[in-house]
Short mmCIF file of C-alpha atoms in Angstrom, two decimals:
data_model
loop_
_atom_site.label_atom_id
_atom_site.label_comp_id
_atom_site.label_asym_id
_atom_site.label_seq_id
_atom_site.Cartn_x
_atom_site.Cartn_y
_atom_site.Cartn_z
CA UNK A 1 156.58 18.55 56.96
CA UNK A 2 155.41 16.40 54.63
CA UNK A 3 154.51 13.21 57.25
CA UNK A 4 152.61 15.88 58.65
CA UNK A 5 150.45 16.83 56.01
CA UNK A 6 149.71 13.40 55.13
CA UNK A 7 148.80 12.25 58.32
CA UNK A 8 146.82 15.43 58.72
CA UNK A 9 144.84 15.36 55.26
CA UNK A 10 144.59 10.85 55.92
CA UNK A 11 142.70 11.81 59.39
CA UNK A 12 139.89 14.49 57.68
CA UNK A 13 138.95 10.20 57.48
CA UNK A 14 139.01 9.20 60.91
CA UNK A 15 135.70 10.11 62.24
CA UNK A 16 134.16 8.13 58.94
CA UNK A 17 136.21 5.48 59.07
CA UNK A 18 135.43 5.36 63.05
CA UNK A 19 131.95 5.33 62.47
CA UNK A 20 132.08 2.47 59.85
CA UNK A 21 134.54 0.35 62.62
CA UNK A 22 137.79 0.24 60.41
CA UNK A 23 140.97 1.24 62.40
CA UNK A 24 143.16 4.01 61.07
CA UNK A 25 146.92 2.73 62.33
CA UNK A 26 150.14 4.09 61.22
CA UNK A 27 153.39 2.43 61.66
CA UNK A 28 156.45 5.68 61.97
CA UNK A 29 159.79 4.77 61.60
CA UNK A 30 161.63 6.17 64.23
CA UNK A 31 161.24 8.07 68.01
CA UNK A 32 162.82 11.34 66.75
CA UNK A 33 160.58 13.62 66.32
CA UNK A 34 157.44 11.71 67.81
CA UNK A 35 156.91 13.71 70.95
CA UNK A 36 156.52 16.75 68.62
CA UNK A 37 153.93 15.22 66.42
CA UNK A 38 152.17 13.35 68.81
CA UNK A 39 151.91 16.87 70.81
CA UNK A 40 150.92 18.40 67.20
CA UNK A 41 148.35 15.75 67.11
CA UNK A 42 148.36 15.69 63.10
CA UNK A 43 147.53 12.11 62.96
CA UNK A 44 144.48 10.66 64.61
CA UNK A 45 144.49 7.35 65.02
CA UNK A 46 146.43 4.72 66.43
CA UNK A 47 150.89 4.93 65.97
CA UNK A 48 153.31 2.50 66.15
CA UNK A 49 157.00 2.64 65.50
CA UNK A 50 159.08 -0.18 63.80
CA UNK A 51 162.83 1.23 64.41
CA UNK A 52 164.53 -1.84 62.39
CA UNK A 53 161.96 -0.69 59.71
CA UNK A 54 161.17 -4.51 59.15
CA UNK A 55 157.48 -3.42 58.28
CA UNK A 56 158.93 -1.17 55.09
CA UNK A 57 161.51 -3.89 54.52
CA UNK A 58 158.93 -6.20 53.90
CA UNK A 59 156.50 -4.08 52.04
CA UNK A 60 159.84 -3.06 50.04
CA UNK A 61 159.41 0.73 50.74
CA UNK A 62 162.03 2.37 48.54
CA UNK A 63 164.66 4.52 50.67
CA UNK A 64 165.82 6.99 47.94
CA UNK A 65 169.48 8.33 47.87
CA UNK A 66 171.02 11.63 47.46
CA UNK A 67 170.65 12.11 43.51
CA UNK A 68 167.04 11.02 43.96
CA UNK A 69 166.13 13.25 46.69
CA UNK A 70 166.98 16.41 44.71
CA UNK A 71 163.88 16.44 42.01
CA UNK A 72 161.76 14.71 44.50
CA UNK A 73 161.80 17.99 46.69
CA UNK A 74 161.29 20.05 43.39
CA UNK A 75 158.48 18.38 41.82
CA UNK A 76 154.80 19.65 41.80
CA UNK A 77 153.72 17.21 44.54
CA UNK A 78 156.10 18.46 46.64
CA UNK A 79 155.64 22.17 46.38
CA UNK A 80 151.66 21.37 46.47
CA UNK A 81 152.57 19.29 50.14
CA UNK A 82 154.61 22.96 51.36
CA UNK A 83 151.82 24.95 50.43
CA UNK A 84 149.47 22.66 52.56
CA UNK A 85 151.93 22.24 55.36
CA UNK A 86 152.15 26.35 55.42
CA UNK A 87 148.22 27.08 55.10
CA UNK A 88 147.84 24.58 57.81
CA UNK A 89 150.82 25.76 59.81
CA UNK A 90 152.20 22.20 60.51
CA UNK A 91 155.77 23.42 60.81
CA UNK A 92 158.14 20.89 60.54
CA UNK A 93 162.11 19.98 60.57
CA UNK A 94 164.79 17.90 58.38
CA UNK A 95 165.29 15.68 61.58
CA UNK A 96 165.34 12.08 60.73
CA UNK A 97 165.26 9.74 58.34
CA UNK A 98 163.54 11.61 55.01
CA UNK A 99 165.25 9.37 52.82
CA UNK A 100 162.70 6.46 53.54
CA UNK A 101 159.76 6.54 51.81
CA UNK A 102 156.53 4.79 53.15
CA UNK A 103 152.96 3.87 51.83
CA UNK A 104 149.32 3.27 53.37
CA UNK A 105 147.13 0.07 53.16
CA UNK A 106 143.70 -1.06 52.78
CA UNK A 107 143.12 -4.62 54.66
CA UNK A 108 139.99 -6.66 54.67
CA UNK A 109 138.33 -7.64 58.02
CA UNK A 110 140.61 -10.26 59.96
CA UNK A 111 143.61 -9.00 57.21
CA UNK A 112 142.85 -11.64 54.96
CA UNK A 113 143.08 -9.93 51.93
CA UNK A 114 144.66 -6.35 50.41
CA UNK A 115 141.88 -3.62 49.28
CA UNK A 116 144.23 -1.54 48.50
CA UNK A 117 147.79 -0.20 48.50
CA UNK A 118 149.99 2.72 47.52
CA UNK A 119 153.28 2.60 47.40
CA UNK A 120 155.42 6.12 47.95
CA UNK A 121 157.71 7.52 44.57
CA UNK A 122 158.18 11.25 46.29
CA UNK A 123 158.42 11.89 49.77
CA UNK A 124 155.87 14.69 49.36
CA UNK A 125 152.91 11.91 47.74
CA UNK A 126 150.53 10.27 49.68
CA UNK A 127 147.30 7.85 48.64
CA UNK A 128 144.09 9.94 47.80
CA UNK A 129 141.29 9.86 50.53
CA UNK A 130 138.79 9.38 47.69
CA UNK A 131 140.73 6.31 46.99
CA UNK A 132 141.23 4.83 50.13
CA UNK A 133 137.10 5.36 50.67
CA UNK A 134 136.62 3.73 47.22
CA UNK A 135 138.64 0.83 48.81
CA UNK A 136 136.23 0.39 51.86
CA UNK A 137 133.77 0.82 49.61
CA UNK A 138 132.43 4.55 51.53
CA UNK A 139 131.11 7.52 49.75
CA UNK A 140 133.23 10.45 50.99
CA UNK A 141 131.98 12.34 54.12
CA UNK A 142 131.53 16.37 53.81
CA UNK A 143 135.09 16.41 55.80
CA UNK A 144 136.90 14.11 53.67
CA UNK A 145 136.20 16.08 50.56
CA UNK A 146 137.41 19.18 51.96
CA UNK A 147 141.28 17.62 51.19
CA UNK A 148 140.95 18.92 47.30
CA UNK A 149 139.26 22.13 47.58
CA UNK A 150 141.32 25.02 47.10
CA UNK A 151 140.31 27.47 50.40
CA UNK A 152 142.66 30.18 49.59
CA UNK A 153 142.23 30.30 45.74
CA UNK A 154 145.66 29.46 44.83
CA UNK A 155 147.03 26.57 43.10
CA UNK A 156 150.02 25.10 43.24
CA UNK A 157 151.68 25.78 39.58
CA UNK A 158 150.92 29.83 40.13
CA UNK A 159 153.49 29.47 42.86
CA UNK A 160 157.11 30.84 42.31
CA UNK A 161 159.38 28.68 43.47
CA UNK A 162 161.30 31.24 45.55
CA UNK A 163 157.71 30.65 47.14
CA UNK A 164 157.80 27.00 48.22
CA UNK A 165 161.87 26.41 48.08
CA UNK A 166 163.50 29.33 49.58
CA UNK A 167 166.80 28.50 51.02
CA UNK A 168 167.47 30.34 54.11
CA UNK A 169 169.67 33.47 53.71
CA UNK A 170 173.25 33.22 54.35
CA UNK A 171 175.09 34.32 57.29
#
């Protein structure tokens, strides 16, 4: 779920980003699961897989372990990314690789130099729009602004967390 919701809330950018000629291109890290969101079409730009995960390699990506995995699902980021994924009916499954954790960057024309780049601590976080735009150096669009506003009225810390990390009832 949460690959979803970040692709989802990165592409609100996509038409702006279009308009100004930068290319929105995200590099997944493996086929399962791709046909699904592909169909789902929660990302909206261009996707490319890198299976020997070279690419996060390289940008040394951190792939988090067991112990580590445990408060990353807990924390407020997290629950904030199920609440999104569940207003925005996403859906989502524990297939694949959630251990590796990914980022997003900002290259100059040509690639020449960095604008910016974020670097993945949770599995649930993902760069800020406003941040990326502040990067390209674009005010944000109506759309992109829409990411932070709160359409049903409830935040994230009046949740429960029966509410956002229910186990499913035993059989």
């Amino acid at each position: 779920m949460f690959c979803r919701v970040a692709a989802k809330e990165l592409s609100l950018l996509a038409p702006q980003l279009a308009e100004a000629q930068v290319r929105l291109i995200g590099i997944g890290l493996e086929e399962i699961g791709l046909e699904e969101f592909m169909a789902g079409k929660f990302f909206e730009g261009e996707l490319y897989i890198d299976t020997d995960k070279k690419s996060f390699k390289a940008l040394q990506y951190k792939k988090l372990g067991f112990l580590n995995m445990v408060p990353a699902l807990l924390s407020r980021v997290a629950r904030e990314a199920v609440r999104k994924g569940k207003e925005w009916a996403v859906g989502g499954d524990m297939k694949g690789d959630g251990f590796q954790n990914g980022g997003l960057l900002v290259v100059g024309c040509k690639g020449e130099k960095v604008l910016y780049e974020f670097k993945q601590e949770n599995p649930a976080d993902h760069a800020e729009n406003s941040a990326i735009l502040k990067a390209l150096g674009l005010e944000a669009s109506e759309a992109a602004q829409k990411e932070g506003v709160e359409e049903d009225g409830v935040n994230v810390t009046d949740l429960e967390c029966e509410e956002v990390c229910a186990m499913p009832p035993k059989k």
